[in-house]
Amino acid sequence: MTAKAKVAIVGAAETERIGVVPDVSALEMHAESARRAVADAGMTLGDVDGVAAAGISPISVAHYLGITPNYVDATSIGGCSFLVHVRHAAAAISAGLADVILITHGESGRSRTGAPPRAADPASPQGQFEAPYGTLGPPTLFPMGVLRYMKRYGLTHEQLASVAVAQRRWSSRVPRAMFRDLITVEDVMASRMVSYPMHLLECCLVTDGGGALVVTSAARAKAVPGPKPAVYVLGTGEAAETPLVSMMEDFTTSKAFTVSATRAFAEAGITPSDVDHLMVYDAFAHLPIYGLEDLGFVGRGEAGAFIEEGNTSPGGRLPMNTNGGGLSYTHTGMYGMFLVQESVRQLRGEASAQVPGVQTSVAQGVGGMFMSAGTLVLGTEAVAGA
Amino acid sequence: MSPQQSPPADRPKAAPKPTPETQPYWDAANRRELAIQRCTSCGKAFFYPRSACPACYSQQVEWFVASGRARLHTYLISHRPAPGFAEQVPYAIAVVELEEGPRMMTNIVGVDNTPENLVLDMDLEVDFEPRGAQLVPVFRPAAKPAGRPAQSAAGRPAGTPAESPA
Ligand SMILES: [Zn+2]
């Protein structure tokens, strides 16, 4: 049943500094990440023949670096774009379109240094059918379904707060995380209300930073081993639901999560019980709840209690968001790159809050406000569970 | 959120800019009518306005005036004002489910926007508020629980006079 991985991630790195970095432009963060990821792979930029990027065009990134790529992927579908770039890279490398593909992210999300302006077109569907009602960025859009979820499943405000508490337990062990002090449910509930029912500590950070990945064929990874263990791409998925959060088919589940993850798990030949480590894009505290249910780790309505009971915390049976996530580690805007970075670190055994014996890791990304999704099943071996 | 996102207090509320496909919706709103579309092939009503039915892809679609009755499906309460909303903060941004089936984003008027006042599935009725020169649909608590006669879902052709108000 299980297919053999065709490609591997052989280089992965973040910018040296993340958090508040006003003295580096967004483009330079792509470039710095690229140089560090290529070095991590034991390669040079001259080995790269494909470039993928989001936020800034891969053409701009490639030219800035001095690369003339024969493969470019400008897929830009929100924060999960980089997971989808890995998926497309796997297909392209398998089809012989490229040998070594560099995927870059860099964003001056907090300092806005060299960052494109945030503009809303009043003639777009969002501009016509959402903006007139006072939307102001993700806090006024992304949590739209939380009250409906609470009514349907009985999720409590305390359980929602426990998502932030669990992730702070992880980030307290991660020196690079922006927030590292342990917090309680009471702390979360006492933090400023941003967008009811979401308190400040249930909303992601806004930071600067970048990251990059180098993807090549599994055959090349084996024939020319780099300085670090290769991380194999066992299964991938992508999906899109709606550009408008108000048009979600069901506000208690992400259709994009389900479609994308189902495909990735099937390709890898795994079930949730095979997963040692999980990353779920947490722009807000309700996303890990949706993710746990949509990916099949728990039943409908069970995720709040599952997290509250400590199952995703250090020592729990399903370590999740082990860097502290967007809530505590970093969140540049398109955070998905950092999901993959942490999965790679856990699989290599080099994470700050290392989980013992991680062989299979899943990274679940989201784009926009439940607009799109990307899923990666990654492993230490070329066959899942080998 | 970065401080650069904080809006100047003097900017007006965002106004929609119609496209050729959505113009009938906005024209109707300026007549204080909530006009949406229905597929004449499969019978489903849908929102937002577009040239074909998203359920069956048919281009046989027609406009009709919805009853204006809806239920509060979900919402959040923003504590940071978007441009033009400074005097209303905190204010709810809601999704309502129209009696005819489709859902849409809106604001809730005529009641303090508190969690206690805004109860999911409460009955609402359409009203209209200006955004620049354009009226946009908003919803207020229904004067009395909606009767929901089956025939009302059929609506009337857009642009025809309303029957005498109940
Ligand atoms: Zn139809």
Coordinates of C-alpha atoms and ligand atoms in Angstrom, one line a residue:
Chain A
M1 CA 0.0 0.0 0.0
T2 CA 2.6 2.5 1.1
A3 CA 4.4 4.3 -1.6
K4 CA 8.1 5.2 -1.3
A5 CA 8.9 8.9 -0.9
K6 CA 10.2 10.4 -4.2
V7 CA 11.6 13.5 -2.7
A8 CA 13.2 14.7 0.5
I9 CA 13.8 18.0 2.4
V10 CA 17.6 18.1 2.7
G11 CA 18.0 21.7 3.8
A12 CA 15.9 23.8 6.3
A13 CA 16.7 27.0 8.1
E14 CA 15.1 30.1 9.6
T15 CA 16.6 33.6 9.6
E16 CA 19.2 34.0 12.3
R17 CA 16.9 36.5 14.1
I18 CA 13.1 36.3 14.3
G19 CA 10.6 38.4 16.3
V20 CA 11.4 42.1 16.0
V21 CA 13.8 42.7 13.1
P22 CA 13.2 46.2 11.7
D23 CA 16.6 46.5 10.2
V24 CA 16.1 43.7 7.6
S25 CA 13.7 43.9 4.6
A26 CA 11.2 41.2 3.7
L27 CA 13.2 40.4 0.5
E28 CA 16.5 40.2 2.4
M29 CA 14.8 37.7 4.8
H30 CA 14.0 35.5 1.8
A31 CA 17.6 35.7 0.7
E32 CA 19.1 35.1 4.2
S33 CA 16.9 32.1 4.7
A34 CA 17.9 30.8 1.3
R35 CA 21.6 31.0 2.0
R36 CA 21.2 29.4 5.3
A37 CA 19.0 26.5 4.0
V38 CA 21.3 25.8 1.1
A39 CA 24.3 25.7 3.5
D40 CA 22.3 23.4 5.8
A41 CA 21.9 21.1 2.8
G42 CA 25.7 21.2 2.1
M43 CA 25.0 22.8 -1.2
T44 CA 25.6 26.2 -2.8
L45 CA 23.1 28.5 -4.5
G46 CA 24.6 27.3 -7.8
D47 CA 23.0 23.8 -7.2
V48 CA 19.5 25.3 -7.1
D49 CA 17.6 25.1 -10.4
G50 CA 14.0 25.8 -9.1
V51 CA 12.7 28.5 -6.9
A52 CA 9.3 28.9 -5.1
A53 CA 8.2 31.8 -3.0
A54 CA 5.1 33.5 -1.7
G55 CA 4.6 37.0 -0.4
I56 CA 7.4 38.2 -2.7
S57 CA 7.6 36.8 -6.3
P58 CA 10.1 33.9 -6.8
I59 CA 11.4 35.9 -9.7
S60 CA 12.4 38.7 -7.3
V61 CA 14.0 36.2 -4.9
A62 CA 15.8 34.3 -7.7
H63 CA 17.2 37.4 -9.3
Y64 CA 18.3 38.9 -5.9
L65 CA 20.2 35.7 -5.2
G66 CA 21.7 35.5 -8.7
I67 CA 19.8 32.4 -9.8
T68 CA 18.2 31.8 -13.2
P69 CA 15.7 29.1 -12.4
N70 CA 14.3 26.6 -14.9
Y71 CA 11.3 26.1 -12.6
V72 CA 9.3 28.8 -10.7
D73 CA 6.3 28.4 -8.4
A74 CA 4.6 31.6 -7.3
T75 CA 1.7 29.8 -5.7
S76 CA 0.4 32.3 -3.1
I77 CA -2.6 31.0 -1.3
G78 CA -1.9 32.4 2.2
G79 CA 0.2 31.0 5.0
C80 CA 0.1 27.4 3.8
S81 CA 1.7 28.3 0.5
F82 CA 5.1 26.9 1.5
L83 CA 3.6 23.5 2.3
V84 CA 2.0 23.5 -1.1
H85 CA 5.3 24.5 -2.7
V86 CA 6.8 21.3 -1.2
R87 CA 3.9 19.4 -2.8
H88 CA 4.5 21.0 -6.2
A89 CA 8.2 20.5 -5.8
A90 CA 7.7 16.8 -5.3
A91 CA 5.6 16.6 -8.5
A92 CA 8.1 18.7 -10.4
I93 CA 11.1 16.8 -9.3
S94 CA 9.4 13.5 -10.0
A95 CA 8.5 14.7 -13.5
G96 CA 12.1 15.8 -14.2
L97 CA 11.3 19.5 -14.3
A98 CA 14.0 20.4 -11.7
D99 CA 16.6 18.8 -9.5
V100 CA 17.0 21.1 -6.5
I101 CA 14.1 23.4 -5.5
L102 CA 14.5 26.2 -3.1
I103 CA 11.4 27.4 -1.2
T104 CA 11.7 30.7 0.6
H105 CA 9.7 32.8 3.0
G106 CA 10.5 36.2 4.5
E107 CA 8.1 38.7 6.0
S108 CA 8.4 42.0 7.9
G109 CA 5.0 41.3 9.4
R110 CA 5.6 43.5 12.5
S111 CA 8.1 46.2 11.3
R112 CA 6.8 46.3 7.7
T113 CA 10.3 46.9 6.4
G114 CA 10.2 46.6 2.6
A115 CA 6.8 45.0 2.9
P116 CA 4.0 45.4 0.3
P117 CA 1.1 47.5 1.4
R118 CA -2.0 45.8 2.7
A119 CA -4.8 46.8 0.3
A120 CA -8.4 45.8 0.0
D121 CA -10.1 46.2 -3.3
P122 CA -13.6 47.5 -2.8
A123 CA -14.8 45.6 -5.9
S124 CA -13.5 42.2 -4.8
P125 CA -16.0 39.8 -3.1
Q126 CA -14.4 40.7 0.2
G127 CA -14.6 44.4 -0.5
Q128 CA -18.3 44.2 -1.4
F129 CA -19.6 41.6 1.0
E130 CA -17.4 41.7 4.1
A131 CA -15.5 45.0 4.4
P132 CA -18.6 47.2 4.7
Y133 CA -19.4 45.5 8.0
G134 CA -16.2 46.7 9.7
T135 CA -13.7 43.9 9.2
L136 CA -10.2 44.8 10.2
G137 CA -7.8 42.0 9.5
P138 CA -7.8 38.4 10.7
P139 CA -9.1 39.0 14.3
T140 CA -12.4 40.2 12.8
L141 CA -12.7 37.3 10.4
F142 CA -10.9 34.1 11.3
P143 CA -12.8 33.4 14.6
M144 CA -16.2 33.8 12.9
G145 CA -17.2 30.2 13.6
V146 CA -16.1 29.9 17.2
L147 CA -19.4 30.7 18.8
R148 CA -21.2 28.4 16.4
Y149 CA -18.7 25.6 17.3
M150 CA -19.3 26.4 21.0
K151 CA -23.0 26.1 20.7
R152 CA -22.8 22.9 18.6
Y153 CA -20.3 21.0 20.8
G154 CA -20.3 22.7 24.1
L155 CA -16.7 23.9 23.9
T156 CA -16.0 26.2 26.9
H157 CA -14.1 29.4 27.0
E158 CA -11.7 27.7 29.4
Q159 CA -11.0 24.9 27.0
L160 CA -10.3 27.5 24.2
A161 CA -7.9 29.2 26.6
S162 CA -6.2 25.9 27.3
V163 CA -4.8 25.9 23.8
A164 CA -2.7 28.9 24.6
V165 CA -1.7 27.4 27.9
A166 CA -0.6 24.1 26.3
Q167 CA 1.5 25.9 23.7
R168 CA 3.2 28.1 26.2
R169 CA 4.3 24.9 28.0
W170 CA 6.2 24.1 24.8
S171 CA 7.6 27.6 24.1
S172 CA 8.9 27.8 27.7
R173 CA 11.5 25.3 26.4
V174 CA 12.3 27.1 23.2
P175 CA 14.9 30.0 23.6
R176 CA 13.9 31.5 20.2
A177 CA 10.3 31.8 21.1
M178 CA 9.0 35.3 21.6
F179 CA 6.8 34.4 24.6
R180 CA 8.2 31.9 27.0
D181 CA 6.6 32.5 30.4
L182 CA 4.2 29.9 31.5
I183 CA 0.5 31.0 31.7
T184 CA -2.7 29.8 33.2
V185 CA -6.2 29.6 31.8
E186 CA -7.0 32.5 34.2
D187 CA -4.2 34.6 32.6
V188 CA -5.6 34.0 29.2
M189 CA -9.2 34.8 30.3
A190 CA -7.9 38.0 31.9
S191 CA -6.0 39.2 28.9
R192 CA -7.6 42.0 26.8
M193 CA -10.6 41.0 24.7
V194 CA -9.6 41.5 21.0
S195 CA -12.5 40.0 19.2
Y196 CA -15.1 38.2 21.3
P197 CA -14.7 35.3 22.2
M198 CA -11.0 35.7 21.4
H199 CA -8.7 37.2 24.1
L200 CA -5.3 38.7 23.2
L201 CA -3.5 35.5 24.3
E202 CA -5.7 33.5 22.0
C203 CA -4.5 35.5 19.0
C204 CA -1.2 35.0 17.2
L205 CA 1.9 37.2 17.5
V206 CA 2.8 39.6 14.7
T207 CA 6.5 39.2 14.0
D208 CA 9.4 39.5 11.5
G209 CA 11.3 36.6 10.2
G210 CA 11.9 34.1 7.4
G211 CA 12.7 30.5 6.6
A212 CA 13.6 28.4 3.6
L213 CA 13.7 24.7 2.5
V214 CA 15.7 22.8 -0.1
V215 CA 13.9 19.9 -1.7
T216 CA 15.6 17.3 -4.0
S217 CA 14.9 13.7 -5.1
A218 CA 15.1 10.9 -2.6
A219 CA 17.7 9.3 -4.9
R220 CA 19.9 12.3 -4.8
A221 CA 19.5 12.6 -1.0
K222 CA 20.7 9.1 -0.7
A223 CA 23.5 9.3 -3.3
V224 CA 24.9 12.6 -2.1
P225 CA 24.1 12.8 1.6
G226 CA 24.2 16.3 3.2
P227 CA 25.5 17.2 6.6
K228 CA 22.0 16.6 8.1
P229 CA 19.6 13.7 7.9
A230 CA 17.2 13.8 5.0
V231 CA 13.5 14.3 5.8
Y232 CA 11.3 12.4 3.4
V233 CA 8.1 13.7 2.0
L234 CA 5.7 10.8 2.4
G235 CA 2.4 12.4 1.5
T236 CA 1.1 15.8 0.5
G237 CA -2.3 17.5 0.1
E238 CA -3.7 20.8 -0.8
A239 CA -7.2 22.3 -1.0
A240 CA -9.2 25.5 -1.3
E241 CA -12.6 26.2 0.2
T242 CA -13.6 29.9 0.0
P243 CA -12.0 33.3 -0.2
L244 CA -14.7 34.6 2.1
V245 CA -14.9 33.2 5.7
S246 CA -18.6 34.2 5.7
M247 CA -19.2 31.6 3.0
M248 CA -17.8 28.6 4.8
E249 CA -20.0 25.6 4.2
D250 CA -19.9 24.6 7.9
F251 CA -18.5 27.0 10.5
T252 CA -17.5 24.2 12.8
T253 CA -15.1 22.5 10.5
S254 CA -12.6 23.4 7.7
K255 CA -13.5 21.6 4.5
A256 CA -10.0 22.6 3.2
F257 CA -8.3 20.9 6.1
T258 CA -10.3 17.7 5.6
V259 CA -9.8 17.5 1.8
S260 CA -6.1 18.3 2.0
A261 CA -5.2 16.0 4.9
T262 CA -7.2 13.1 3.6
R263 CA -5.2 13.1 0.4
A264 CA -1.9 13.5 2.3
F265 CA -2.6 10.6 4.7
A266 CA -3.7 8.3 1.9
E267 CA -0.6 9.1 -0.1
A268 CA 1.6 8.3 2.8
G269 CA -0.4 5.2 3.7
I270 CA -0.8 6.3 7.3
T271 CA -3.6 6.9 9.8
P272 CA -3.6 9.4 12.7
S273 CA -2.4 6.7 15.1
D274 CA 0.9 6.5 13.1
V275 CA 1.7 10.2 13.8
D276 CA 4.3 10.9 16.4
H277 CA 4.3 14.7 16.2
L278 CA 1.8 17.3 14.8
M279 CA 2.0 20.9 13.8
V280 CA -1.3 22.7 13.2
Y281 CA -1.2 26.3 12.0
D282 CA -2.5 28.3 15.0
A283 CA -3.2 31.9 13.9
F284 CA -5.9 31.7 16.6
A285 CA -6.6 29.3 19.4
H286 CA -9.5 27.6 17.7
L287 CA -7.4 26.3 14.8
P288 CA -5.7 23.4 16.6
I289 CA -9.2 22.4 17.7
Y290 CA -10.5 22.3 14.2
G291 CA -7.3 20.7 13.0
L292 CA -7.3 17.8 15.5
E293 CA -10.9 17.0 14.5
D294 CA -10.6 17.6 10.7
L295 CA -7.5 15.4 10.5
G296 CA -9.2 12.6 12.5
F297 CA -7.0 12.7 15.6
V298 CA -10.1 13.0 17.8
G299 CA -13.9 12.8 17.2
R300 CA -16.1 15.8 16.5
G301 CA -16.4 18.1 19.6
E302 CA -13.6 16.2 21.5
A303 CA -10.6 18.5 20.7
G304 CA -11.2 21.1 23.5
A305 CA -11.2 18.5 26.2
F306 CA -8.3 16.6 24.6
I307 CA -6.1 19.7 24.7
E308 CA -7.4 20.8 28.2
E309 CA -6.4 17.3 29.6
G310 CA -2.8 17.8 28.4
N311 CA -2.7 15.3 25.6
T312 CA -0.9 17.8 23.3
S313 CA 1.4 19.3 26.0
P314 CA 4.9 18.1 26.8
G315 CA 4.6 14.5 28.0
G316 CA 1.2 14.1 26.3
R317 CA 0.5 11.4 23.8
L318 CA 0.2 13.7 20.8
P319 CA 2.8 16.5 21.0
M320 CA 1.4 19.4 19.0
N321 CA 2.9 22.8 18.1
T322 CA 6.1 22.0 19.9
N323 CA 7.8 25.3 19.0
G324 CA 5.0 27.2 20.8
G325 CA 3.2 27.9 17.6
G326 CA 2.0 31.2 16.2
L327 CA 0.6 32.0 19.6
S328 CA 4.0 31.9 21.3
Y329 CA 6.9 31.2 19.0
T330 CA 6.5 33.6 16.0
H331 CA 3.9 34.6 13.4
T332 CA 5.2 36.6 10.5
G333 CA 1.9 36.6 8.6
M334 CA 2.4 33.6 6.4
Y335 CA 3.5 31.3 9.3
G336 CA 3.3 28.0 7.4
M337 CA 7.1 27.9 6.7
F338 CA 7.7 27.6 10.5
L339 CA 5.4 24.6 10.8
V340 CA 7.7 22.7 8.3
Q341 CA 10.8 24.0 10.0
E342 CA 9.7 22.6 13.3
S343 CA 8.6 19.3 11.8
V344 CA 12.1 19.0 10.2
R345 CA 13.8 19.8 13.5
Q346 CA 11.8 17.2 15.4
L347 CA 12.5 14.5 12.7
R348 CA 16.2 15.3 12.8
G349 CA 16.2 15.2 16.6
E350 CA 17.5 18.8 16.9
A351 CA 14.4 20.7 18.2
S352 CA 14.7 22.9 21.3
A353 CA 11.8 21.0 22.9
Q354 CA 12.7 17.7 21.3
V355 CA 10.1 14.9 21.5
P356 CA 11.9 11.5 21.8
G357 CA 11.8 9.2 18.8
V358 CA 9.8 11.2 16.3
Q359 CA 9.6 9.2 13.0
T360 CA 6.5 10.6 11.5
S361 CA 5.4 14.2 11.7
V362 CA 2.4 16.0 10.1
A363 CA 2.3 19.7 9.3
Q364 CA -1.2 21.1 8.6
G365 CA -1.2 24.6 7.2
V366 CA -4.1 27.0 6.6
G367 CA -4.3 29.9 4.1
G368 CA -6.4 33.1 4.6
M369 CA -9.3 32.6 6.9
F370 CA -10.0 28.9 6.3
M371 CA -9.6 29.8 2.7
S372 CA -7.1 27.1 1.7
A373 CA -5.0 24.4 3.2
G374 CA -1.8 22.4 2.7
T375 CA -0.7 19.2 4.4
L376 CA 2.7 17.4 4.6
V377 CA 3.4 14.0 6.0
L378 CA 7.1 13.9 6.7
G379 CA 9.3 11.0 7.9
T380 CA 12.8 9.9 8.9
E381 CA 12.6 7.1 6.4
A382 CA 11.5 6.9 2.7
V383 CA 8.6 4.6 3.7
A384 CA 6.2 5.5 6.4
G385 CA 6.7 3.4 9.5
A386 CA 9.7 1.6 8.0
Chain B
M1 CA -1.5 43.8 15.5
S2 CA 1.0 46.3 14.3
P3 CA 0.3 50.0 15.0
Q4 CA 0.5 50.7 11.2
Q5 CA -2.9 49.0 10.9
S6 CA -4.7 51.5 13.2
P7 CA -7.0 53.5 11.0
P8 CA -7.3 57.3 11.1
A9 CA -10.4 58.2 12.9
D10 CA -11.8 60.4 10.1
R11 CA -11.9 57.8 7.4
P12 CA -15.5 56.6 6.5
K13 CA -16.8 53.1 6.7
A14 CA -15.7 51.0 3.7
A15 CA -18.1 51.2 0.8
P16 CA -18.6 48.4 -1.7
K17 CA -17.8 49.0 -5.4
P18 CA -20.2 47.0 -7.5
T19 CA -19.1 45.0 -10.5
P20 CA -21.4 44.4 -13.5
E21 CA -22.4 41.0 -12.0
T22 CA -23.3 42.4 -8.6
Q23 CA -24.9 45.7 -9.7
P24 CA -28.5 44.4 -9.4
Y25 CA -27.9 43.5 -5.8
W26 CA -26.6 46.9 -4.9
D27 CA -29.3 48.7 -7.0
A28 CA -31.9 46.7 -5.1
A29 CA -30.2 47.6 -1.7
N30 CA -30.6 51.3 -2.6
R31 CA -34.3 50.6 -3.0
R32 CA -34.2 48.9 0.4
E33 CA -34.7 45.5 -1.1
L34 CA -32.6 42.4 -0.3
A35 CA -32.3 40.9 -3.8
I36 CA -30.5 37.6 -4.2
Q37 CA -30.3 35.0 -6.9
R38 CA -31.9 31.6 -7.5
C39 CA -31.1 28.9 -9.9
T40 CA -34.0 28.0 -12.1
S41 CA -32.4 24.6 -13.0
C42 CA -32.0 23.2 -9.5
G43 CA -34.0 25.7 -7.5
K44 CA -31.4 26.7 -5.0
A45 CA -31.0 30.2 -3.8
F46 CA -27.4 31.4 -3.5
F47 CA -25.2 34.3 -2.3
Y48 CA -23.0 36.2 -3.2
P49 CA -24.2 37.3 -6.6
R50 CA -22.6 35.6 -9.6
S51 CA -23.4 34.5 -13.2
A52 CA -24.0 30.8 -12.5
C53 CA -25.3 28.5 -9.8
P54 CA -22.5 27.2 -7.6
A55 CA -24.5 24.1 -6.8
C56 CA -25.1 22.8 -10.4
Y57 CA -23.2 25.3 -12.6
S58 CA -26.3 26.3 -14.5
Q59 CA -26.4 29.8 -15.9
Q60 CA -30.2 29.8 -15.7
V61 CA -30.4 32.1 -12.7
E62 CA -32.9 34.8 -11.7
W63 CA -33.0 37.6 -9.2
F64 CA -35.7 37.8 -6.5
V65 CA -36.4 39.8 -3.4
A66 CA -35.8 37.8 -0.3
S67 CA -38.2 37.9 2.6
G68 CA -35.6 39.7 4.7
R69 CA -36.1 37.2 7.5
A70 CA -33.0 35.5 8.9
R71 CA -31.4 33.9 11.9
L72 CA -28.2 34.7 13.6
H73 CA -25.8 32.0 12.6
T74 CA -22.6 33.1 14.2
Y75 CA -20.7 36.2 15.0
L76 CA -17.8 37.8 16.8
I77 CA -17.5 41.2 18.6
S78 CA -14.6 43.4 17.5
H79 CA -13.0 45.5 20.1
R80 CA -10.9 47.5 17.6
P81 CA -12.6 49.9 15.3
A82 CA -12.4 49.6 11.5
P83 CA -12.5 53.0 9.8
G84 CA -15.8 54.7 10.6
F85 CA -16.7 52.3 13.4
A86 CA -15.0 54.2 16.2
E87 CA -18.3 55.3 17.9
Q88 CA -19.7 51.7 17.7
V89 CA -16.9 49.8 19.2
P90 CA -17.3 47.0 20.4
Y91 CA -19.5 45.9 17.5
A92 CA -20.6 42.6 16.2
I93 CA -19.6 41.3 12.7
A94 CA -22.1 38.5 12.1
V95 CA -23.1 35.9 9.6
V96 CA -26.9 35.4 9.2
E97 CA -28.7 32.6 7.5
L98 CA -31.5 33.9 5.3
E99 CA -34.9 32.2 5.4
E100 CA -34.2 31.2 1.8
G101 CA -31.0 29.3 2.8
P102 CA -28.0 31.4 1.8
R103 CA -25.8 33.0 4.5
M104 CA -24.2 36.5 4.4
M105 CA -22.0 38.7 6.5
T106 CA -23.7 41.7 8.1
N107 CA -24.0 43.9 11.2
I108 CA -26.7 43.7 13.9
V109 CA -28.4 47.0 14.6
G110 CA -31.1 48.1 17.0
V111 CA -29.6 46.3 20.0
D112 CA -26.5 46.6 22.1
N113 CA -24.0 44.2 20.6
T114 CA -23.3 42.2 23.7
P115 CA -23.0 38.4 24.0
E116 CA -26.1 38.5 26.3
N117 CA -28.2 40.2 23.6
L118 CA -26.9 38.3 20.6
V119 CA -28.1 34.7 21.0
L120 CA -27.3 32.3 18.2
D121 CA -30.4 31.4 16.0
M122 CA -32.3 34.5 17.2
D123 CA -34.8 35.8 14.6
L124 CA -33.7 38.9 12.6
E125 CA -35.1 41.1 9.9
V126 CA -33.3 43.1 7.3
D127 CA -32.7 46.8 7.4
F128 CA -30.4 49.1 5.5
E129 CA -27.5 51.4 6.4
P130 CA -25.4 53.8 4.3
R131 CA -21.9 53.1 3.3
G132 CA -21.0 56.2 1.3
A133 CA -23.7 56.6 -1.3
Q134 CA -24.6 52.9 -1.1
L135 CA -27.1 51.3 1.2
V136 CA -26.0 47.9 2.5
P137 CA -28.2 45.3 4.2
V138 CA -27.9 45.0 8.0
F139 CA -30.2 43.0 10.3
R140 CA -32.1 43.9 13.5
P141 CA -33.9 41.6 16.0
A142 CA -37.3 40.6 14.5
A143 CA -40.3 42.6 15.9
K144 CA -41.9 39.2 16.6
P145 CA -40.9 35.6 16.0
A146 CA -40.9 34.9 12.3
G147 CA -43.8 33.0 11.0
R148 CA -41.8 31.4 8.2
P149 CA -44.7 30.6 5.8
A150 CA -43.4 28.3 3.1
Q151 CA -44.6 30.5 0.3
S152 CA -42.6 33.5 1.5
A153 CA -39.4 31.7 0.5
A154 CA -40.4 32.1 -3.1
G155 CA -40.2 35.8 -2.8
R156 CA -41.2 38.2 -5.6
P157 CA -39.3 39.4 -8.6
A158 CA -36.8 42.1 -7.8
G159 CA -38.0 45.6 -8.4
T160 CA -41.7 44.8 -7.9
P161 CA -43.5 46.7 -5.1
A162 CA -43.6 45.1 -1.7
E163 CA -46.9 44.0 -0.3
S164 CA -48.3 46.0 2.5
P165 CA -46.1 45.5 5.6
A166 CA -47.4 43.1 8.2
Ligands
ZN1 ZN -28.4 25.1 -9.7

